[in-house]
XYZ file of C-alpha atoms in Angstrom:
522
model
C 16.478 -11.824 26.295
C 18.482 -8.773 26.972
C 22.056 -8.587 26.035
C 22.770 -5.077 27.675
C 21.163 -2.751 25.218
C 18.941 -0.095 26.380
C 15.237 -0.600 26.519
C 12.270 1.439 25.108
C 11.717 3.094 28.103
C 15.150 3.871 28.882
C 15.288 5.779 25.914
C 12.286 7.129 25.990
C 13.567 8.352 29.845
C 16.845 9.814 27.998
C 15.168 11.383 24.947
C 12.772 13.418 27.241
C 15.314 13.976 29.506
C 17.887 15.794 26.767
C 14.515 17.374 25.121
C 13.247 19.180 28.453
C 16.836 20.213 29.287
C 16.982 21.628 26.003
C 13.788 23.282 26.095
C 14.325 24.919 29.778
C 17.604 26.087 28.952
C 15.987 28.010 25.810
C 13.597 29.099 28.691
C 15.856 30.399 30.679
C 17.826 32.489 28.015
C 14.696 33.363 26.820
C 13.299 34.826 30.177
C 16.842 36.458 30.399
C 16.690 38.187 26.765
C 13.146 39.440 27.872
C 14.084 40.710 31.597
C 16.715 42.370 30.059
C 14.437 44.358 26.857
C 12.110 44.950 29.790
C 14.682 46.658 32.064
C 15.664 48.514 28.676
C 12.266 49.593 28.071
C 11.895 50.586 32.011
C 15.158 52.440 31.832
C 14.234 54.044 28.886
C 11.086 55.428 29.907
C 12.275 56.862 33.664
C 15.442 58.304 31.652
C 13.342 60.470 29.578
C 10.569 61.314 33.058
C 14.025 62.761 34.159
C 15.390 64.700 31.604
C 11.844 66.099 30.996
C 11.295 67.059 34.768
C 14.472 68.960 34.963
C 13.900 70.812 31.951
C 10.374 71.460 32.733
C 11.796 73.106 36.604
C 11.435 76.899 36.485
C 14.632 76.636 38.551
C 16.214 75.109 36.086
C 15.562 78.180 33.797
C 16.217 80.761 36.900
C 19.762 79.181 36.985
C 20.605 79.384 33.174
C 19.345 83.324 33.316
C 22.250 83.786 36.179
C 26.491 84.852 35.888
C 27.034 81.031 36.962
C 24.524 78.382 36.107
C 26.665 74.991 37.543
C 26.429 76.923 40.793
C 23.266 76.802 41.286
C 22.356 73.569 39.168
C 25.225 71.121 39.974
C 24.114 70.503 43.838
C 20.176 69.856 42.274
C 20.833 67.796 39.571
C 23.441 65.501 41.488
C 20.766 65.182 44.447
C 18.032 64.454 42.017
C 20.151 61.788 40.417
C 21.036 60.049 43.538
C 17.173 59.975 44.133
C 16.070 58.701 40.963
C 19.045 56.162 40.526
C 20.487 57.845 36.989
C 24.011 57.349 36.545
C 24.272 61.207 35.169
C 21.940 64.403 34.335
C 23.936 66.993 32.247
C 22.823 70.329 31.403
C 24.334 71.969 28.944
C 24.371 74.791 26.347
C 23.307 74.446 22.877
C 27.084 74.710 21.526
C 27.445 71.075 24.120
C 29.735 73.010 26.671
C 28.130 71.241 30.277
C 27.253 72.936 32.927
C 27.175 69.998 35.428
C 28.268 66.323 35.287
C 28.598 63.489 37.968
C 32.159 63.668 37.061
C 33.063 67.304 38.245
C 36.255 67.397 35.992
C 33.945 67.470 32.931
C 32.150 70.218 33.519
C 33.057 72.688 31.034
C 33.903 70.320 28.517
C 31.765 69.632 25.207
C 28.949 66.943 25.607
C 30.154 63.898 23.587
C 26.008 62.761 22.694
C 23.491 63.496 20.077
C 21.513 67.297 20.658
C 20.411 67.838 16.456
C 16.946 66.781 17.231
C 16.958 68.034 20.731
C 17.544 71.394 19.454
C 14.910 70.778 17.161
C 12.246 71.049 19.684
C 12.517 66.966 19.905
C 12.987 65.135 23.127
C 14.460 61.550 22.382
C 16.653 58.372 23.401
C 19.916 56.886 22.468
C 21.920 54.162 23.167
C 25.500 56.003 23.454
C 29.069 55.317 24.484
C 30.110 58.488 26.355
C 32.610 59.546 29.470
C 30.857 56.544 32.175
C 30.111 53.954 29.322
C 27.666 52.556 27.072
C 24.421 54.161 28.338
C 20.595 54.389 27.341
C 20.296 58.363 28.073
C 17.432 60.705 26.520
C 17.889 64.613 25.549
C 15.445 67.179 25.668
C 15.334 70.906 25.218
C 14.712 73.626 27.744
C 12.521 76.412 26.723
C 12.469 80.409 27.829
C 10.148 82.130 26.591
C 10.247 79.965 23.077
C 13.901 79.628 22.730
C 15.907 76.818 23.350
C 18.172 78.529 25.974
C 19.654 74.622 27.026
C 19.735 71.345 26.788
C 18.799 67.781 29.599
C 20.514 65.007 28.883
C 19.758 61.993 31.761
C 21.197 58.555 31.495
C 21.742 55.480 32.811
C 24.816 52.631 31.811
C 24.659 49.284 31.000
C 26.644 48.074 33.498
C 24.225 49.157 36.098
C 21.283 47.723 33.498
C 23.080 44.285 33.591
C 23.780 44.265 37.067
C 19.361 44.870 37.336
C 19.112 41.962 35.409
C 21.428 39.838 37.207
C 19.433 40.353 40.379
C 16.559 38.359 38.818
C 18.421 35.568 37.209
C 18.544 33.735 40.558
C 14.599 34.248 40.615
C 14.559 32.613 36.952
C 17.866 30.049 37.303
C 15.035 28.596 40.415
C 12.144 28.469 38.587
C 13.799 26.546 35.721
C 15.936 24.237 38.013
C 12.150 23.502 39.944
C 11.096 22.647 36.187
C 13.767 20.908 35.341
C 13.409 17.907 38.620
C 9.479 18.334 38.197
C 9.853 17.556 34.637
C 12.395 14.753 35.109
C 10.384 13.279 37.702
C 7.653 13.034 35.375
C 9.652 11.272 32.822
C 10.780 9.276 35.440
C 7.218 7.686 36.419
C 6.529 7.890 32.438
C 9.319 5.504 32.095
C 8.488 3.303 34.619
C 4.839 2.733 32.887
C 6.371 1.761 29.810
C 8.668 0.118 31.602
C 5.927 -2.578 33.147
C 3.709 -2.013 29.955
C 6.931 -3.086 27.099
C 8.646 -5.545 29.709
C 11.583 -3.552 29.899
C 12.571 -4.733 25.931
C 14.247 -2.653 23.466
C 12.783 -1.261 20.373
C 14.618 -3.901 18.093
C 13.777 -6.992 20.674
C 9.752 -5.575 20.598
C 10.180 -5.120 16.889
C 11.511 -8.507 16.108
C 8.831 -9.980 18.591
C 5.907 -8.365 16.430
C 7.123 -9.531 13.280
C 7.455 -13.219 15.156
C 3.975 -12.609 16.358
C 2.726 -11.823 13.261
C 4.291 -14.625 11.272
C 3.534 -17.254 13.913
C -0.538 -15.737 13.918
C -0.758 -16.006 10.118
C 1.488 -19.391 9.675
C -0.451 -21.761 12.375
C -2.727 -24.438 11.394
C -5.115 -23.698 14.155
C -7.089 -21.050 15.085
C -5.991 -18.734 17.968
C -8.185 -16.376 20.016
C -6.548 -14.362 22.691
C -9.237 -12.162 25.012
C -8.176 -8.972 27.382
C -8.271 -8.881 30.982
C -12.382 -8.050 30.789
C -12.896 -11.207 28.535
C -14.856 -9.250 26.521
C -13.054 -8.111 23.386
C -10.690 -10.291 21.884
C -7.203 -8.550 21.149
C -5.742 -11.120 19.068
C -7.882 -13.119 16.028
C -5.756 -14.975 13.796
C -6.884 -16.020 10.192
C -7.646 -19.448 11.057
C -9.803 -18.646 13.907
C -11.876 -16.087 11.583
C -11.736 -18.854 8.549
C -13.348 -21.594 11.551
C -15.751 -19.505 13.410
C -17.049 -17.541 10.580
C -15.978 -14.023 11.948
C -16.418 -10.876 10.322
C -13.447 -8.313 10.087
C -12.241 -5.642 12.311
C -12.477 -5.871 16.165
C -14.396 -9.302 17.662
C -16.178 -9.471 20.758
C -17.255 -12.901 22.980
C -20.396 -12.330 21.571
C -19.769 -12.634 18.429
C -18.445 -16.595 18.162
C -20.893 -19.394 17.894
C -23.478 -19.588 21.044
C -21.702 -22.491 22.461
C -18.179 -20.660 22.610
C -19.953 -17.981 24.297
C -21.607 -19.640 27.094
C -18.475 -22.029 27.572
C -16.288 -21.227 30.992
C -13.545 -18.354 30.876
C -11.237 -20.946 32.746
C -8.869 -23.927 31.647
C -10.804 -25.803 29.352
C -9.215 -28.959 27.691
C -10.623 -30.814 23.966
C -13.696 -29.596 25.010
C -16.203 -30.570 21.325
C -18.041 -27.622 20.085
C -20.541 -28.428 17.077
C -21.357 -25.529 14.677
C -23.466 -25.313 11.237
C -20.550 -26.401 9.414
C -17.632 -27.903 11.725
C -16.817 -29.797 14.593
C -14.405 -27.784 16.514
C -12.049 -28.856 19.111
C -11.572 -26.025 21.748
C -8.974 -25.888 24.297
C -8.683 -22.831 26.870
C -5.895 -21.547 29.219
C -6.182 -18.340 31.281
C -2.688 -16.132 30.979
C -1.043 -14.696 33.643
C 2.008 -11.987 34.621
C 3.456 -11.445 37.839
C 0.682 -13.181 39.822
C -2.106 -11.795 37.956
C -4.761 -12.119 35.503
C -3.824 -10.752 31.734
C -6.579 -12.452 29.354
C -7.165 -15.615 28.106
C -6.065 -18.105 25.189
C -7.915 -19.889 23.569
C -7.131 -22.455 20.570
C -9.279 -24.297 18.065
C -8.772 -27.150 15.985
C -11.327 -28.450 12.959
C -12.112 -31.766 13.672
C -15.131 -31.755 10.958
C -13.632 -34.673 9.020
C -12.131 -36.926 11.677
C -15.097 -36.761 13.312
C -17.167 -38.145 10.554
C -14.696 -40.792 10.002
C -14.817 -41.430 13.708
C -19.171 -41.734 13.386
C -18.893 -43.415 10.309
C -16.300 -46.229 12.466
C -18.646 -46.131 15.031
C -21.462 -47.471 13.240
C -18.977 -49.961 11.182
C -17.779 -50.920 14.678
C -21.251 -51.249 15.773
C -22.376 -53.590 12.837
C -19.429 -55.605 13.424
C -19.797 -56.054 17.133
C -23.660 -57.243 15.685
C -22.462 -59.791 13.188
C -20.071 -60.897 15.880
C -23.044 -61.648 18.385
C -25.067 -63.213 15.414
C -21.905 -65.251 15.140
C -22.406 -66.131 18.579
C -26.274 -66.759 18.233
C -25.359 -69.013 15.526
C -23.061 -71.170 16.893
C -25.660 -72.318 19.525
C -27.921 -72.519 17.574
C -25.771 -75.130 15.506
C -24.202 -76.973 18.930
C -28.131 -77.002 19.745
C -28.904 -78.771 15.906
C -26.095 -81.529 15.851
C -27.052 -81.777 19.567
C -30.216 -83.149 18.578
C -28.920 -84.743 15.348
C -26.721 -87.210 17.940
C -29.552 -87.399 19.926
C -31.365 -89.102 17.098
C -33.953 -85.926 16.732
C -33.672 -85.731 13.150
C -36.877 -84.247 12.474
C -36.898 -81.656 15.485
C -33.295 -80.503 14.559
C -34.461 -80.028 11.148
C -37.963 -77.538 12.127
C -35.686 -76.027 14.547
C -32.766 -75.327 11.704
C -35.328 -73.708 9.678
C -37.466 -71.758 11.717
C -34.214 -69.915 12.862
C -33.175 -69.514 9.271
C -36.921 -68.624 8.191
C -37.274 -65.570 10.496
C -33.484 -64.048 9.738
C -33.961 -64.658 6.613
C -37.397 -62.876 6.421
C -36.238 -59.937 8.326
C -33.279 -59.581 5.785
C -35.172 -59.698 2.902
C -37.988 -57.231 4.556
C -35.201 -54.761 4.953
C -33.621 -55.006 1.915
C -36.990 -54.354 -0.071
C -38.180 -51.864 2.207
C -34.434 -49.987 2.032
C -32.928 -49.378 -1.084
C -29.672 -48.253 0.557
C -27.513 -51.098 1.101
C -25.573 -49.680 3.852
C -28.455 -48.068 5.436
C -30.161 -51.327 5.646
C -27.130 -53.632 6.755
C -27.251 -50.887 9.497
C -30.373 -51.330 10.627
C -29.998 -54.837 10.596
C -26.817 -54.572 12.911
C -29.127 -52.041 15.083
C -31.766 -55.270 15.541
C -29.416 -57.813 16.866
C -27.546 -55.028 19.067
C -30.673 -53.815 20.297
C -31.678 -57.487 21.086
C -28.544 -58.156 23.287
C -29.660 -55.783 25.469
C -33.266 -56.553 25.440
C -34.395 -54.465 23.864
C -37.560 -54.873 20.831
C -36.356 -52.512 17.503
C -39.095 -53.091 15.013
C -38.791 -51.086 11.503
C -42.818 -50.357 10.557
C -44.647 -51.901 8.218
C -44.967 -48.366 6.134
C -41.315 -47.857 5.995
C -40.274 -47.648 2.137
C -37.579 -45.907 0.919
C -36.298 -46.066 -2.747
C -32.950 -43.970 -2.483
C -31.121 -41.618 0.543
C -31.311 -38.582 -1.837
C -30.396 -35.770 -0.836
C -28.106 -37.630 1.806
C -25.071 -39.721 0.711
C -24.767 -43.288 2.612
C -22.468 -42.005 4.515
C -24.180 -38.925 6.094
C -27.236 -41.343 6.312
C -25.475 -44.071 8.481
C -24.609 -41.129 10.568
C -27.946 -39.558 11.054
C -30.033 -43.040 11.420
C -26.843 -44.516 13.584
C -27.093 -41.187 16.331
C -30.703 -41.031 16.165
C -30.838 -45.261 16.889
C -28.101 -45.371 19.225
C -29.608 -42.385 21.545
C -33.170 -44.120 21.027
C -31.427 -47.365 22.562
C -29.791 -46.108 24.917
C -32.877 -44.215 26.408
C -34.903 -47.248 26.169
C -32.696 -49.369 28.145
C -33.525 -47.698 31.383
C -37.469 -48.467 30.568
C -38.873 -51.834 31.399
C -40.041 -53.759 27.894
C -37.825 -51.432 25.959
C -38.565 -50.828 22.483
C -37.675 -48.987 19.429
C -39.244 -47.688 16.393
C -37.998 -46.852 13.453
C -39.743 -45.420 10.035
C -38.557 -43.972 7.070
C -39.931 -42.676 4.270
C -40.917 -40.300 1.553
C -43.146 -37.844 2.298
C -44.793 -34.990 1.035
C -45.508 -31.703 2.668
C -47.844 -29.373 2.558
C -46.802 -27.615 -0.490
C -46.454 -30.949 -2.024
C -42.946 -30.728 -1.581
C -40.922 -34.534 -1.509
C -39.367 -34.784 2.321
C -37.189 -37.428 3.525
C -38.790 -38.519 6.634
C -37.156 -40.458 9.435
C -38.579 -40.638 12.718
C -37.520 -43.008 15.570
C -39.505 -43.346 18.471
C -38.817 -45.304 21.728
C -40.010 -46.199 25.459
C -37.912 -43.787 27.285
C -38.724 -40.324 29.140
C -37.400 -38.010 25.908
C -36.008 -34.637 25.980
C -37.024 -31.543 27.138
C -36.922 -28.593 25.031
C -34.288 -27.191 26.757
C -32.270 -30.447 26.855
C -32.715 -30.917 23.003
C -31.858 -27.165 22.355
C -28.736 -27.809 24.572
C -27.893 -30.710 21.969
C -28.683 -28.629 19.135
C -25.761 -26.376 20.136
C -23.084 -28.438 21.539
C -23.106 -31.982 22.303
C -25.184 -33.245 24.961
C -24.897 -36.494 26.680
C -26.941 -37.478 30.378
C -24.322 -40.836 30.079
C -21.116 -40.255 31.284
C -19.021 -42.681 28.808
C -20.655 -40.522 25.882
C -18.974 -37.468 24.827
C -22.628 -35.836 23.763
C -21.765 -35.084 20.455
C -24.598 -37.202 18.240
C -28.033 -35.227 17.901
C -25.329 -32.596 18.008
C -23.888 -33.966 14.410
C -27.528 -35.186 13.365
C -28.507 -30.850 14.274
C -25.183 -30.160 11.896
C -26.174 -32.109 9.245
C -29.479 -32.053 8.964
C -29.197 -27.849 8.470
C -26.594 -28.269 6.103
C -29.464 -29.950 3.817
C -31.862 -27.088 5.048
C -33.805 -29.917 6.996
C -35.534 -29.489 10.151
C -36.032 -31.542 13.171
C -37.978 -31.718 16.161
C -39.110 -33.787 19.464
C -41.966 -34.841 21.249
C -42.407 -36.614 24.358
C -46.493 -37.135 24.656
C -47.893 -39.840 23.549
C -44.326 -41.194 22.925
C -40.864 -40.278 22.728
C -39.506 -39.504 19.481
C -37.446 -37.582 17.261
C -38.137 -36.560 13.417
C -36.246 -35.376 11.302
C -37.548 -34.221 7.533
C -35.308 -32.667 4.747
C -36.486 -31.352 0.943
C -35.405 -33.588 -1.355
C -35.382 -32.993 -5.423
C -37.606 -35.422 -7.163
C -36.016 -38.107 -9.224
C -35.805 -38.265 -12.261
């Protein structure tokens, strides 16, 4: 929320602003500073061509050997200094007295300048204050026949120097104005990047919203993936999402999370179930957009590991209930259809037909119970029976079933992988005419006399196909629509938690086996 404070890249616009105002204006009186030594360097160097030349001019000696030297070297040297653009050429004696001057009236006077080294055989330059002004001027002797018979002084004043430089500032005062916009222009766009790119917030409001971030990543109970634009590489991994998925450190990429993450849809998913080695993951997905488009997607996860084993281990309570309940049922006819018979006067029919019924539950109970040493396991199975009966369906435990103790399974993780593999086996025979079921389990050894817990249940439907029963070993898989596909999903889970292995067949029979080491008792 803004409250009138100036964003990041409003400042950022302002800052580079001030800087590149700052920095062409040191330009500028930079470029100025050097015009100006290079107009003193120029001046200095045609000064001192001058001076030379006219000392160098046989005329100039011709006219120093004569009654009157100004004469005859007044009109040359004020025509050669209009040419050449000097402000004055003096040529005077070696006690200073002038013969000419651009200033008539100080001819005749003493030079005001330095001559020791000139009359020293030394031509030089000076920066000097005379009769026009602060000047650069250079002095050189003239020579006659190896005396120094006079002296060249040609100058020029600072005044006309400045007013040189002045004629380029406009020149420089353009170039750094044309700077100046292009630079501010470039700001400009700059600013508008960030602009889009920081939302137009200020550098407290994106500071505070970092720390939120951060807390709120690190604080939340679920796990929280957040992918880029490209779906690819995930810019945001929180510690619960590394903790639930198993990820490694540093940058994570789609490919990395569990297979079934990766092939699931980049679009709104909703408590979608996603089955891994170790957890049973709820997974909900929303794609994340600004302004109309596409920014990445979000994508939470919840561990639903241990309500989902509650919610199989209910399922096969509810299921051995719902079996009692029709047993109930059976029974109650079957007791209307004994004192039926006992009014009818059928005493001894009622009585055969009382204990035949009894006879063959009661065999089938005490068959399981010896055969199963797990109580639970066994009151499942017998549950399993009568539900499989009510929907006609034949589920016969074989004769060479025998099995002392779960180990290494607890009861419940065995109701859970008998209950999935029975229910799926019942609900693929009921589409089969004479449906039937077949369940065995045992110990086993393998071939490196190893103990296995063996389980295998077969039935009369079509099976899997590899690919179907790889699809369940992933995520869960369901071909019934009430189902939410998630039990040879959690029989896959658990059955590699115990370093187990498991496998299908469809030829001569359809069935599923499942073997996992087992210590041997002691």
């Amino acid at each position: 929320m803004r409250r009138g404070r100036l964003s990041l890249a409003g400042q950022a616009f302002v800052f580079q602003l001030v800087v590149l105002a700052v920095m062409i204006g040191i330009g500028v009186v930079l470029a100025v500073l050097d015009a100006r030594h290079d107009s003193d360097v120029t001046t200095t160097r045609e000064v001192t061509d001058v001076a030379v030349s006219v000392a160098d001019a046989p005329s100039t000696v011709d006219a120093l050997r004569s009654a009157d030297p100004t004469a005859l070297l007044q009109p040359v040297t004020e025509e050669i200094r209009r040419e050449t653009g000097m402000d004055f050429i003096v040529v005077m004696a070696p006690d200073r007295t002038r013969y000419t001057h651009t200033n008539p009236a100080m001819i005749g006077l003493p030079f005001s300048g330095t001559i020791d080294r000139a009359l020293a055989g030394e031509t030089f330059t000076e920066t000097f204050t005379g009769t026009l002004g602060p000047s650069i001027r250079a002095v050189t002797p003239v020579h006659d026949n190896g005396r120094i018979v006079a002296l060249v002084s040609a100058g020029v004043t600072r005044a006309k120097i400045g007013d040189q430089v002045a004629t380029q500032l406009p020149v420089i005062l353009g170039v750094a104005g044309a700077g100046l916009v292009l630079a501010a222009g470039g700001s400009f766009l700059l600013s508008r990047r960030l602009r889009r790119q920081t939302h137009g917030l200020a550098p407290d409001e994106l500071r505070a919203m970092y720390e939120h971030h951060d807390a709120v990543l690190h604080s939340v109970h679920e796990g929280l993936v957040v992918f880029g634009p490209s779906g690819e590489d995930a810019e945001v991994v929180n510690d619960e999402a590394r903790r639930l998925l198993d990820l490694p450190p540093g940058q994570v990429r789609r490919s990395d999370l569990p297979l079934s993450l990766q092939r699931m849809s980049w679009g709104t998913v909703r408590d979608e179930m996603h089955v891994t080695t170790d957890r049973i993951l709820l997974v909900n997905q929303d794609t994340v957009e600004w302004e109309g488009r596409a920014i990445g997607t979000v994508m939470t996860i919840r561990d639903h590991t241990e309500l989902q084993a509650v919610m199989g281990e209910l399922d096969s309570v509810r299921s051995f209930a719902e079996s009692l309940q029709a047993q109930a049922h059976e029974s109650a006819n079957r007791l209307h259809t004994v004192v039926t018979m006992v009014e009818l006067g059928r005493h001894r029919e009622a009585v055969e037909f009382a204990t035949a019924e009894l006879e063959l539950s009661q065999a089938l109970i005490d068959r399981l119970f010896a055969a199963v040493g797990a109580p639970a396991l066994a009151a499942l199975l017998l549950g399993k029976v009568n539900q499989a009966a009510e929907r006609g369906i034949e589920l016969t435990i074989t004769d060479d079933t025998a099995l002392d103790s779960v180990e290494p399974l607890s009861p419940h993780e065995t109701v859970t992988l008998v209950g999935n593999l029975v229910d799926n086996a019942i609900d693929a025979a009921a589409d089969s005419a004479s449906g039937w079921v077949e369940v065995t389990l045992a110990h086993r050894r393998d071939a490196a006399d190893e103990s296995m817990l063996y389980i295998r249940v077969a039935d009369s439907g079509p099976g899997m196909s590899a690919e179907m029963f790889a699809r369940a070993s992933q995520r869960g898989y369901s071909t019934k629509a009430a189902h939410h596909g998630l039990g040879l999903a959690l029989v896959h889970r658990l059955v590699a938690r115990h370093g187990g292995s498991i496998r299908t067949q469809r030829d001569p029979e359809s069935a599923v086996t499942v073997t996992i080491p087992r210590k041997e008792a002691r």
